[in-house]
Short mmCIF file of C-alpha atoms in Angstrom, two decimals:
data_model
loop_
_atom_site.label_atom_id
_atom_site.label_comp_id
_atom_site.label_asym_id
_atom_site.label_seq_id
_atom_site.Cartn_x
_atom_site.Cartn_y
_atom_site.Cartn_z
CA MET A 1 48.30 274.17 169.77
CA GLN A 2 45.61 276.81 170.01
CA HIS A 3 43.05 276.08 172.70
CA ASP A 4 39.55 276.35 171.27
CA ARG A 5 37.33 278.24 173.68
CA LYS A 6 34.12 277.90 171.63
CA LEU A 7 32.80 274.97 173.59
CA THR A 8 29.25 276.08 174.35
CA LYS A 9 27.73 275.21 170.97
CA PRO A 10 25.74 271.98 170.81
CA ARG A 11 27.28 269.08 168.93
CA ILE A 12 25.99 265.86 167.44
CA VAL A 13 27.26 262.71 169.12
CA ARG A 14 27.58 259.90 166.62
CA LYS A 15 26.68 256.37 167.68
CA VAL A 16 29.75 254.22 168.25
CA LYS A 17 29.67 250.48 167.78
CA CYS A 18 30.34 248.81 171.13
CA ASP A 19 33.32 246.46 171.46
CA GLU A 20 31.63 244.77 174.47
CA SER A 21 34.67 245.02 176.73
CA LYS A 22 33.94 244.87 180.45
CA PRO A 23 33.18 246.76 182.60
CA ASP A 24 32.92 249.50 179.97
CA CYS A 25 33.37 249.57 176.22
CA ASN A 26 36.97 250.71 175.62
CA ARG A 27 36.01 252.38 172.36
CA CYS A 28 33.43 254.52 174.13
CA LEU A 29 35.69 255.03 177.14
CA SER A 30 38.56 256.40 175.06
CA THR A 31 36.30 259.09 173.62
CA GLY A 32 34.67 260.15 176.88
CA ARG A 33 31.24 258.70 176.04
CA ARG A 34 28.96 256.63 178.23
CA CYS A 35 28.73 253.18 176.67
CA ASP A 36 25.35 252.35 175.11
CA GLY A 37 26.34 249.04 173.52
CA TYR A 38 25.22 246.81 176.40
CA GLU A 39 23.62 247.15 179.79
CA THR A 40 25.68 247.88 182.85
CA GLU A 41 24.74 248.25 186.46
CA GLN A 42 23.22 251.58 187.27
CA SER A 43 25.70 253.93 188.87
CA SER A 44 24.75 256.46 191.45
CA GLN A 45 25.28 260.14 190.87
CA ASP A 46 28.23 259.89 193.25
CA ASP A 47 30.09 257.87 190.62
CA LEU A 48 30.49 261.05 188.59
CA VAL A 49 32.15 262.99 191.38
CA LEU A 50 35.87 262.56 191.86
CA TYR A 51 37.09 262.45 195.44
CA LYS A 52 38.10 265.72 197.08
CA PRO A 53 41.06 265.47 199.48
CA GLN A 54 40.62 265.92 203.21
CA THR A 55 43.35 266.21 205.81
CA ILE A 56 43.51 266.07 209.60
CA SER A 57 44.98 268.88 211.64
CA ARG A 58 46.99 266.79 214.09
CA PRO A 59 48.28 263.21 214.31
CA PRO A 60 46.56 260.79 216.65
CA SER A 61 48.45 260.08 219.86
CA PHE A 62 49.25 256.55 221.04
CA SER A 63 50.23 255.84 224.62
CA ILE A 64 51.20 252.29 223.61
CA LEU A 65 54.04 253.46 221.33
CA SER A 66 57.64 253.52 222.50
CA ALA A 67 59.59 256.77 222.40
CA GLN A 68 61.31 255.78 219.14
CA GLU A 69 58.03 254.68 217.57
CA SER A 70 56.35 257.93 218.60
CA ARG A 71 59.21 259.93 217.11
CA SER A 72 58.92 258.10 213.77
CA PHE A 73 55.15 258.53 213.76
CA GLN A 74 55.56 262.27 214.31
CA TYR A 75 58.12 262.37 211.48
CA PHE A 76 55.59 260.69 209.19
CA TYR A 77 53.01 263.32 210.06
CA GLU A 78 55.37 266.28 209.63
CA GLN A 79 57.57 265.15 206.71
CA THR A 80 56.81 261.82 205.07
CA SER A 81 53.11 262.30 204.40
CA SER A 82 53.61 265.62 202.61
CA GLN A 83 56.51 264.35 200.48
CA LEU A 84 54.72 261.15 199.50
CA SER A 85 51.70 263.21 198.45
CA GLY A 86 53.67 265.13 195.83
CA PHE A 87 52.78 268.47 194.29
CA HIS A 88 49.04 267.86 194.22
CA GLY A 89 48.58 266.53 197.72
CA CYS A 90 46.97 263.21 198.56
CA ASP A 91 44.39 262.60 201.23
CA PHE A 92 45.50 258.97 201.50
CA TRP A 93 48.83 259.90 203.10
CA SER A 94 47.77 263.10 204.85
CA GLY A 95 44.56 261.76 206.36
CA ILE A 96 43.39 258.21 205.69
CA VAL A 97 46.58 256.45 206.79
CA LEU A 98 46.79 258.44 210.01
CA GLN A 99 43.17 257.65 210.83
CA LEU A 100 43.59 253.93 210.10
CA ALA A 101 46.77 253.79 212.18
CA SER A 102 44.73 254.69 215.24
CA GLU A 103 42.62 251.56 214.68
CA ASP A 104 44.94 249.00 213.12
CA GLU A 105 48.23 247.70 214.57
CA ALA A 106 49.62 246.54 211.22
CA ILE A 107 49.08 249.98 209.70
CA ARG A 108 50.68 251.58 212.75
CA HIS A 109 53.87 249.52 212.48
CA GLY A 110 53.95 250.06 208.71
CA VAL A 111 53.75 253.83 209.11
CA VAL A 112 56.57 253.81 211.68
CA ALA A 113 58.76 251.66 209.40
CA LEU A 114 58.13 253.86 206.37
CA ALA A 115 58.85 257.06 208.29
CA SER A 116 62.08 255.64 209.71
CA LEU A 117 63.31 254.61 206.25
CA HIS A 118 62.36 257.98 204.82
CA GLU A 119 64.23 259.86 207.55
CA ASN A 120 67.33 257.72 206.98
CA PHE A 121 67.20 258.52 203.27
CA GLY A 122 66.90 262.24 203.92
CA VAL A 123 69.81 262.53 206.34
CA GLY A 124 72.09 260.09 204.54
CA ARG A 125 72.52 257.40 207.17
CA VAL A 126 74.48 254.40 205.94
CA ASN A 127 73.30 250.78 205.94
CA GLY A 128 73.75 248.59 208.98
CA GLY A 129 72.97 251.05 211.76
CA ASP A 130 70.47 250.83 214.58
CA SER A 131 67.97 252.92 212.64
CA GLU A 132 67.92 250.38 209.82
CA HIS A 133 67.44 247.53 212.27
CA PHE A 134 64.57 249.44 213.87
CA ALA A 135 62.89 250.05 210.51
CA LEU A 136 63.20 246.40 209.46
CA LYS A 137 61.82 245.24 212.80
CA GLN A 138 58.80 247.53 212.40
CA TYR A 139 58.27 246.35 208.82
CA ASN A 140 58.37 242.70 209.90
CA LEU A 141 55.90 243.43 212.71
CA ALA A 142 53.56 245.13 210.23
CA ILE A 143 53.67 242.15 207.87
CA ARG A 144 53.16 239.67 210.71
CA ARG A 145 50.19 241.55 212.17
CA HIS A 146 48.65 241.93 208.73
CA MET A 147 49.01 238.22 207.94
CA ASN A 148 47.44 237.34 211.29
CA GLN A 149 44.46 239.52 210.41
CA LEU A 150 44.04 237.82 207.06
CA GLU A 151 44.17 234.36 208.62
CA SER A 152 41.93 235.08 211.60
CA PRO A 153 38.17 234.65 211.10
CA LYS A 154 37.61 236.95 214.10
CA SER A 155 39.61 239.84 212.65
CA GLN A 156 37.82 243.19 212.77
CA ALA A 157 40.11 244.77 210.16
CA GLY A 158 38.11 246.33 207.35
CA ILE A 159 38.76 246.22 203.63
CA GLU A 160 40.29 249.68 203.79
CA CYS A 161 42.94 248.39 206.23
CA HIS A 162 43.94 245.60 203.87
CA LEU A 163 44.25 247.96 200.90
CA ALA A 164 46.10 250.58 202.95
CA ALA A 165 48.56 247.94 204.17
CA CYS A 166 49.28 246.93 200.57
CA LEU A 167 50.04 250.53 199.59
CA ILE A 168 52.24 251.10 202.65
CA PHE A 169 54.21 247.91 201.97
CA ILE A 170 54.71 248.91 198.33
CA SER A 171 55.91 252.34 199.49
CA ILE A 172 58.43 250.74 201.83
CA GLU A 173 59.76 248.69 198.94
CA VAL A 174 60.22 251.77 196.75
CA THR A 175 61.81 253.98 199.39
CA PRO A 176 65.35 254.81 198.14
CA PRO A 177 68.37 253.15 199.77
CA TYR A 178 70.02 255.14 202.53
CA GLN A 179 73.39 256.12 201.16
CA SER A 180 75.54 259.18 201.75
CA VAL A 181 73.87 262.39 200.62
CA SER A 182 77.15 263.48 199.04
CA ASP A 183 77.27 260.32 196.93
CA ARG A 184 74.58 261.28 194.45
CA ALA A 185 75.30 258.22 192.34
CA ALA A 186 73.64 256.24 195.12
CA TYR A 187 70.15 257.33 194.09
CA PHE A 188 68.80 254.56 191.95
CA THR A 189 65.53 253.80 190.22
CA GLN A 190 65.81 250.40 191.84
CA ILE A 191 63.76 249.51 194.89
CA ILE A 192 65.15 249.62 198.41
CA ARG A 193 67.55 246.70 198.86
CA GLY A 194 66.82 245.64 195.29
CA HIS A 195 63.33 244.33 196.16
CA PHE A 196 61.99 245.32 192.77
CA ALA A 197 60.28 242.01 192.01
CA SER A 198 58.50 241.91 195.38
CA SER A 199 57.24 245.45 194.87
CA LEU A 200 55.73 244.58 191.49
CA SER A 201 54.24 241.40 192.93
CA LEU A 202 52.64 243.38 195.76
CA LEU A 203 51.21 245.85 193.27
CA LYS A 204 49.65 243.12 191.12
CA LYS A 205 48.16 241.42 194.17
CA SER A 206 46.75 244.74 195.34
CA PHE A 207 45.04 245.19 192.00
CA GLY A 208 43.65 241.67 192.28
CA VAL A 209 42.15 242.41 195.68
CA PHE A 210 40.77 245.73 194.50
CA GLU A 211 39.24 244.26 191.34
CA GLU A 212 37.56 241.50 193.34
CA LEU A 213 36.11 244.09 195.70
CA LEU A 214 34.64 246.10 192.86
CA ARG A 215 32.80 243.00 191.62
CA ASN A 216 31.10 242.51 194.98
CA ARG A 217 29.09 245.72 195.16
CA LYS A 218 26.75 244.57 197.95
CA TYR A 219 29.68 243.69 200.21
CA LEU A 220 31.36 246.98 199.41
CA GLN A 221 28.36 248.99 200.51
CA LYS A 222 28.74 247.53 203.99
CA THR A 223 32.52 247.73 204.34
CA ALA A 224 34.02 250.73 202.56
CA SER A 225 32.96 254.11 201.27
CA HIS A 226 32.82 254.98 197.59
CA ASP A 227 35.19 257.93 198.07
CA LEU A 228 37.74 255.75 199.85
CA LEU A 229 37.74 253.23 197.02
CA LYS A 230 38.32 256.01 194.51
CA THR A 231 41.35 257.10 196.50
CA PHE A 232 42.80 253.59 196.56
CA GLY A 233 42.12 253.16 192.84
CA SER A 234 43.94 256.39 191.98
CA GLN A 235 46.99 255.38 194.01
CA LEU A 236 47.15 251.96 192.36
CA ASN A 237 46.77 253.43 188.87
CA ARG A 238 49.67 255.83 189.41
CA LEU A 239 51.93 253.08 190.71
CA GLU A 240 51.04 250.90 187.73
CA SER A 241 52.02 253.69 185.36
CA GLN A 242 55.49 253.73 186.90
CA ALA A 243 55.81 249.94 186.87
CA VAL A 244 54.92 249.72 183.18
CA GLY A 245 57.46 252.42 182.44
CA LEU A 246 60.21 250.37 184.09
CA VAL A 247 59.47 246.83 182.90
CA GLY A 248 57.69 247.64 179.64
CA ALA A 249 54.12 247.02 178.50
CA LYS A 250 54.72 243.49 177.23
CA ALA A 251 56.36 242.31 180.45
CA TRP A 252 53.62 243.86 182.60
CA GLY A 253 50.71 242.55 180.54
CA THR A 254 47.24 244.01 180.18
CA PRO A 255 47.03 247.13 182.37
CA TYR A 256 44.88 246.62 185.45
CA ALA A 257 43.74 250.24 185.21
CA SER A 258 41.58 249.35 182.22
CA ARG A 259 39.69 246.85 184.40
CA ILE A 260 39.04 248.96 187.49
CA ARG A 261 38.25 252.29 185.86
CA GLY A 262 34.76 253.57 186.59
CA PRO A 263 32.40 255.37 184.23
CA PRO A 264 33.67 258.56 182.55
CA PRO A 265 33.27 261.59 184.84
CA LYS A 266 31.72 264.68 183.30
CA LEU A 267 34.18 267.55 183.09
CA PRO A 268 33.04 270.49 185.26
CA LYS A 269 32.82 274.03 183.91
CA ALA A 270 35.53 275.10 186.36
CA PHE A 271 38.03 273.30 188.57
CA SER A 272 38.17 274.06 192.29
CA SER A 273 41.81 273.01 192.74
CA ALA A 274 44.88 271.72 190.95
CA ALA A 275 44.26 268.29 192.48
CA GLU A 276 40.79 268.15 190.93
CA ALA A 277 42.16 269.21 187.53
CA ARG A 278 44.85 266.52 187.80
CA ASP A 279 42.28 263.81 188.62
CA TYR A 280 40.31 264.53 185.46
CA PHE A 281 43.47 264.81 183.36
CA GLU A 282 44.71 261.42 184.58
CA TYR A 283 41.38 259.73 183.90
CA TYR A 284 41.06 260.85 180.30
CA ALA A 285 44.78 260.56 179.52
CA ASN A 286 44.72 256.93 180.66
CA ALA A 287 41.52 256.25 178.74
CA PHE A 288 43.08 257.65 175.58
CA ILE A 289 46.35 255.74 175.97
CA LEU A 290 44.46 252.50 176.59
CA GLY A 291 42.00 253.41 173.85
CA SER A 292 42.14 250.25 171.77
CA GLY A 293 41.90 247.99 174.82
CA THR A 294 45.07 246.10 173.89
CA SER A 295 48.30 245.53 175.78
CA SER A 296 50.54 246.66 172.96
CA GLY A 297 51.22 250.03 174.53
CA PRO A 298 52.02 251.23 178.03
CA ALA A 299 49.57 253.03 180.27
CA ASN A 300 50.25 256.69 180.88
CA VAL A 301 54.00 256.28 180.37
CA ALA A 302 56.39 258.40 178.32
CA PRO A 303 53.83 259.98 175.95
CA MET A 304 56.69 261.74 174.16
CA ASP A 305 58.00 258.32 173.05
CA ASN A 306 55.11 257.78 170.62
CA ASP A 307 53.49 255.22 172.92
CA ILE A 308 50.04 256.79 172.65
CA GLN A 309 47.81 254.70 170.45
CA GLN A 310 45.73 256.12 167.67
CA GLY A 311 42.17 256.67 168.87
CA ASP A 312 39.34 259.00 168.08
CA LEU A 313 41.53 262.11 167.93
CA ARG A 314 38.68 264.45 167.20
CA ALA A 315 36.83 263.49 170.38
CA GLN A 316 40.02 263.46 172.41
CA LEU A 317 40.94 266.94 171.22
CA TYR A 318 37.49 268.16 172.25
CA ILE A 319 37.95 266.74 175.76
CA PHE A 320 41.51 268.03 176.00
CA ASN A 321 40.50 271.54 174.91
CA HIS A 322 37.66 271.52 177.44
CA TRP A 323 40.06 270.46 180.21
CA SER A 324 42.69 272.97 179.03
CA ASN A 325 40.20 275.83 179.19
CA GLY A 326 39.35 274.81 182.75
CA LEU A 327 43.04 274.83 183.64
CA ASP A 328 43.49 278.31 182.15
CA ASP A 329 40.56 279.53 184.23
CA LEU A 330 42.12 278.08 187.38
CA ILE A 331 45.51 279.62 186.56
CA GLY A 332 43.78 282.98 186.14
CA ARG A 333 42.54 282.68 189.73
CA SER A 334 45.88 281.57 191.19
CA ASN A 335 47.45 284.89 192.23
CA ASN A 336 46.38 284.52 195.85
CA MET A 337 46.91 280.77 196.04
CA PRO A 338 49.62 279.30 198.30
CA ALA A 339 52.94 278.30 196.77
CA ASN A 340 52.22 274.57 196.79
CA GLU A 341 48.99 275.08 194.81
CA ARG A 342 50.74 277.29 192.26
CA ALA A 343 53.51 274.70 191.95
CA ALA A 344 50.90 272.01 191.30
CA LEU A 345 49.38 274.19 188.58
CA GLY A 346 52.83 274.54 187.04
CA VAL A 347 53.16 270.76 186.89
CA LEU A 348 49.80 270.59 185.10
CA GLN A 349 51.02 273.17 182.60
CA ILE A 350 53.98 270.91 181.89
CA GLU A 351 51.63 267.95 181.46
CA ARG A 352 49.59 269.99 179.00
CA LEU A 353 52.65 270.93 176.96
CA ILE A 354 53.78 267.31 176.83
CA LEU A 355 50.36 266.05 175.77
CA THR A 356 50.08 268.80 173.16
CA THR A 357 53.42 267.67 171.74
CA SER A 358 52.35 264.02 171.84
CA LEU A 359 49.11 264.69 169.99
CA ASP A 360 51.06 266.55 167.33
CA VAL A 361 53.66 263.78 167.03
CA ILE A 362 51.17 260.94 166.49
CA THR A 363 49.54 262.82 163.62
CA GLN A 364 52.90 262.92 161.84
CA ARG A 365 54.04 259.34 162.23
CA THR A 366 56.18 257.93 159.46
CA SER A 367 57.78 254.56 158.82
CA VAL A 368 61.21 256.22 159.01
CA ASP A 369 62.83 256.99 162.38
CA LEU A 370 63.65 260.68 161.98
CA GLN A 371 64.92 262.14 165.24
CA VAL A 372 65.20 265.60 163.68
CA MET A 373 61.42 265.81 163.98
CA TRP A 374 61.90 266.83 167.63
CA ASP A 375 63.67 270.05 166.62
CA LYS A 376 60.36 271.77 165.85
CA TYR A 377 59.45 271.52 169.55
CA THR A 378 62.57 273.31 170.82
CA ASP A 379 60.58 276.32 172.05
CA THR A 380 58.17 274.00 173.87
CA PHE A 381 61.08 272.20 175.51
CA ALA A 382 62.51 275.52 176.66
CA GLN A 383 59.14 276.49 178.12
CA ILE A 384 58.95 273.21 180.05
CA VAL A 385 62.45 273.67 181.49
CA ASN A 386 61.58 277.24 182.52
CA LEU A 387 58.42 276.01 184.25
CA ALA A 388 60.29 273.21 186.01
CA GLN A 389 62.94 275.60 187.29
CA SER A 390 60.35 278.06 188.59
CA ILE A 391 58.47 275.22 190.32
CA LEU A 392 61.60 273.89 192.02
CA GLU A 393 62.67 277.37 193.13
CA MET A 394 59.16 278.12 194.38
CA VAL A 395 59.03 274.94 196.46
CA GLU A 396 62.50 275.57 197.86
CA SER A 397 61.64 279.16 198.72
CA SER A 398 58.44 278.14 200.48
CA ASN A 399 60.39 275.60 202.53
CA ASP A 400 63.01 278.23 203.37
CA LYS A 401 65.84 275.86 202.46
CA ALA A 402 69.19 277.24 201.32
CA PRO A 403 70.69 275.56 198.23
CA THR A 404 73.67 274.38 200.28
CA SER A 405 71.38 272.43 202.59
CA ARG A 406 69.26 270.69 199.93
CA LYS A 407 68.26 267.21 200.90
CA PRO A 408 67.11 264.51 198.50
CA TYR A 409 63.36 264.55 198.00
CA PHE A 410 61.27 261.39 197.81
CA THR A 411 57.68 261.21 196.64
CA LEU A 412 55.46 258.54 195.12
CA ASP A 413 53.93 261.05 192.73
CA LEU A 414 55.42 261.78 189.31
CA GLY A 415 56.04 265.41 188.42
CA LEU A 416 59.32 266.75 187.03
CA VAL A 417 61.87 263.96 186.67
CA GLY A 418 60.21 262.36 183.64
CA PRO A 419 59.72 265.57 181.62
CA LEU A 420 63.26 266.83 182.33
CA TYR A 421 64.77 263.47 181.40
CA ASP A 422 62.73 263.33 178.19
CA ILE A 423 63.87 266.81 177.20
CA ALA A 424 67.52 266.05 178.00
CA ARG A 425 67.51 263.18 175.51
CA ARG A 426 64.98 264.50 172.97
CA CYS A 427 66.01 268.14 172.65
CA ARG A 428 69.29 268.58 170.79
CA ASP A 429 69.68 272.25 171.65
CA PRO A 430 72.87 272.14 173.78
CA GLN A 431 71.81 274.85 176.22
CA ILE A 432 68.28 273.57 176.84
CA ARG A 433 69.21 269.92 177.33
CA ARG A 434 72.07 270.83 179.67
CA ARG A 435 69.75 273.04 181.71
CA ALA A 436 67.41 270.06 182.11
CA ILE A 437 70.29 267.84 183.25
CA GLY A 438 71.50 270.58 185.60
CA LEU A 439 68.11 270.77 187.31
CA LEU A 440 68.04 267.00 187.82
CA TYR A 441 71.41 267.23 189.55
CA ALA A 442 70.76 270.44 191.49
CA TYR A 443 67.44 269.25 192.95
CA PRO A 444 67.91 265.53 193.71
CA ARG A 445 64.47 263.96 193.55
CA GLN A 446 63.18 260.43 193.50
CA GLU A 447 59.63 260.33 192.18
CA GLY A 448 58.27 256.87 192.84
CA MET A 449 60.44 254.42 190.96
CA PHE A 450 62.15 257.15 188.91
CA ASP A 451 65.36 258.73 190.18
CA GLY A 452 66.36 262.17 188.97
CA VAL A 453 70.10 262.01 189.58
CA LEU A 454 70.53 258.70 187.83
CA ALA A 455 68.30 259.91 184.99
CA ALA A 456 70.69 262.85 184.64
CA ARG A 457 73.64 260.45 184.38
CA VAL A 458 71.97 258.53 181.57
CA ALA A 459 71.02 261.74 179.75
CA GLU A 460 74.59 263.01 180.10
CA ARG A 461 75.88 259.88 178.41
CA VAL A 462 73.33 260.26 175.60
CA VAL A 463 74.51 263.83 175.02
CA GLY A 464 78.13 262.70 175.02
CA ILE A 465 77.48 260.02 172.39
CA GLU A 466 75.43 262.26 170.12
CA GLU A 467 77.82 265.22 170.19
CA ALA A 468 81.05 263.21 169.97
CA GLY A 469 83.21 264.34 167.06
CA LEU A 470 80.83 267.08 165.93
CA GLY A 471 82.98 269.99 167.02
CA ASN A 472 81.32 273.08 168.49
CA VAL A 473 77.61 272.30 168.88
CA THR A 474 75.62 275.53 169.23
CA SER A 475 72.15 274.48 168.04
CA CYS A 476 70.01 271.50 167.05
CA ALA A 477 71.15 271.90 163.46
CA ASP A 478 74.70 270.96 164.50
CA VAL A 479 73.56 267.43 165.47
CA PRO A 480 72.73 265.51 162.26
CA ASP A 481 70.03 262.85 162.31
CA TRP A 482 72.51 260.00 161.85
CA ALA A 483 74.30 260.98 165.09
CA ARG A 484 71.12 260.93 167.18
CA LEU A 485 70.04 258.02 169.39
CA SER A 486 66.57 256.51 169.59
CA ASP A 487 64.84 253.99 171.85
CA VAL A 488 67.11 254.77 174.81
CA HIS A 489 66.51 252.34 177.68
CA PRO A 490 68.79 251.97 180.74
CA VAL A 491 68.83 248.92 183.03
CA PHE A 492 70.45 249.58 186.41
CA ASP A 493 72.49 247.23 188.60
CA LEU A 494 72.26 248.52 192.17
CA GLU A 495 74.97 246.42 193.81
CA LYS A 496 77.62 246.77 191.09
CA LYS A 497 77.00 250.51 190.59
CA ARG A 498 76.54 250.33 186.88
CA ALA A 499 73.88 250.51 184.19
CA VAL A 500 73.50 248.78 180.86
CA LEU A 501 72.34 251.33 178.31
CA PHE A 502 70.37 250.08 175.31
CA TYR A 503 69.75 252.34 172.31
CA GLN A 504 69.68 252.47 168.53
CA ARG A 505 71.95 254.58 166.34
CA GLN A 506 73.74 254.93 163.02
CA LEU A 507 77.51 254.64 163.31
CA SER A 508 78.15 257.12 160.50
CA ALA A 509 76.41 259.24 157.90
CA LEU A 510 76.98 256.47 155.35
CA ASP A 511 74.94 253.88 157.25
CA VAL A 512 71.34 253.16 156.35
CA GLY A 513 69.03 252.77 159.32
CA ARG A 514 69.81 252.53 163.02
CA ILE A 515 71.18 249.41 164.66
CA PRO A 516 70.74 248.25 168.28
CA VAL A 517 73.65 249.00 170.59
CA GLN A 518 74.29 248.32 174.26
CA GLU A 519 77.02 249.63 176.54
CA THR A 520 77.81 249.68 180.25
CA ILE A 521 78.01 252.85 182.32
CA GLU A 522 79.92 252.59 185.61
CA TRP A 523 80.44 255.03 188.48
CA ASN A 524 82.33 255.08 191.76
#
């Protein structure tokens, strides 16, 4: 897609009939307009400014902590907070949590538990050891202290402490299980100890609390800052995106993000950082995906799977081109930026390529499932894999880690696992898709609820099925449409070390239409 840079000319904004959804008209929201169909509460100018991250230079010290607790707290400050923040950084983990831990005992125990679990995951400690017992004890203490605060009328804990505790508890539930580093099959998209249901329940309850807070504006003005609420909202939205991707839109129900989203922010002429560019991208991408205000499609999940709903494409393209021009401007100023900022810009370039592909795909929808349509994007897929490899190498180089000493990486932020997995199963070029799988194996990453190594295993099986019996496959053209799979969906069983793989396929060139198939993948 060519990025139109002629954005300074005035344009006529047509009046859009309001659908009267609350708190904002979804039809207006999906096109980036301010709703004029009904009155809403006046927003301050601050509502149009997205939060800018802040960090603290050193962790607070606590004389009341034991030696083991102090060690875990230091590990959180030095390792866990930066990994959880992802490529773009997150002031919640690098600043807010540390500040709240100095005031709130529940937060303090939660941070210690999370750091201990994260360290176990990184060094490959097995279940049942003293470190696991310590982490569970800290987690139980955090829950107990938090429940006491909720039940006590004399509690001084603020709203921000309650929301932070919810996010910390969710993070503990999604921390990967501590298995041997050499046993890469142990990295699962399941939640630690299989507590998937409790994690989703916590997330939904957190949204409920947050939504109730937003309704009570007068109370909010006395208890929590506007910037802090924006930070919590962003974290919840990103976790919801992952949850919908795992359980499906129908099982999750109407996305909470559509109910807590504020008024559309005005795109600036230039972005000051990759994090700022990402915030605006996420806002408008979610608004577009939720455009019709229905629950028939997932929120910000797998855009390359045709899940984006048809909206006002003309307006969306205008917004996307405006954002894309801002990203190009930021990239042009990136030569002297640190490695982590350039890596974050690379992730945004991947997001742009994926969205460009998605916008092109939805304009060519047909009633026939033709998987060969993906072949036209082979060059784009190659570009994404090249970007992903350069990002991973850049991050590794900046951390001064030798390939032989790579440790699994855990973050709550999505970045590379999803795009590489999509390419491995969508791109039928044998070299490109195998490069994508190779990167997932070579750089073991768990991004939130999505695990890179297990995604690679699933993609490997997809490749094996599609290329079986075809002889020497050297290009996309060697994989006929009838041999290609669609609607691939794995369901993992943590304890039994297996996955049930659901997909659709034709069994031969003589068949008409694809049929649903399921099979079991097992590993040692």
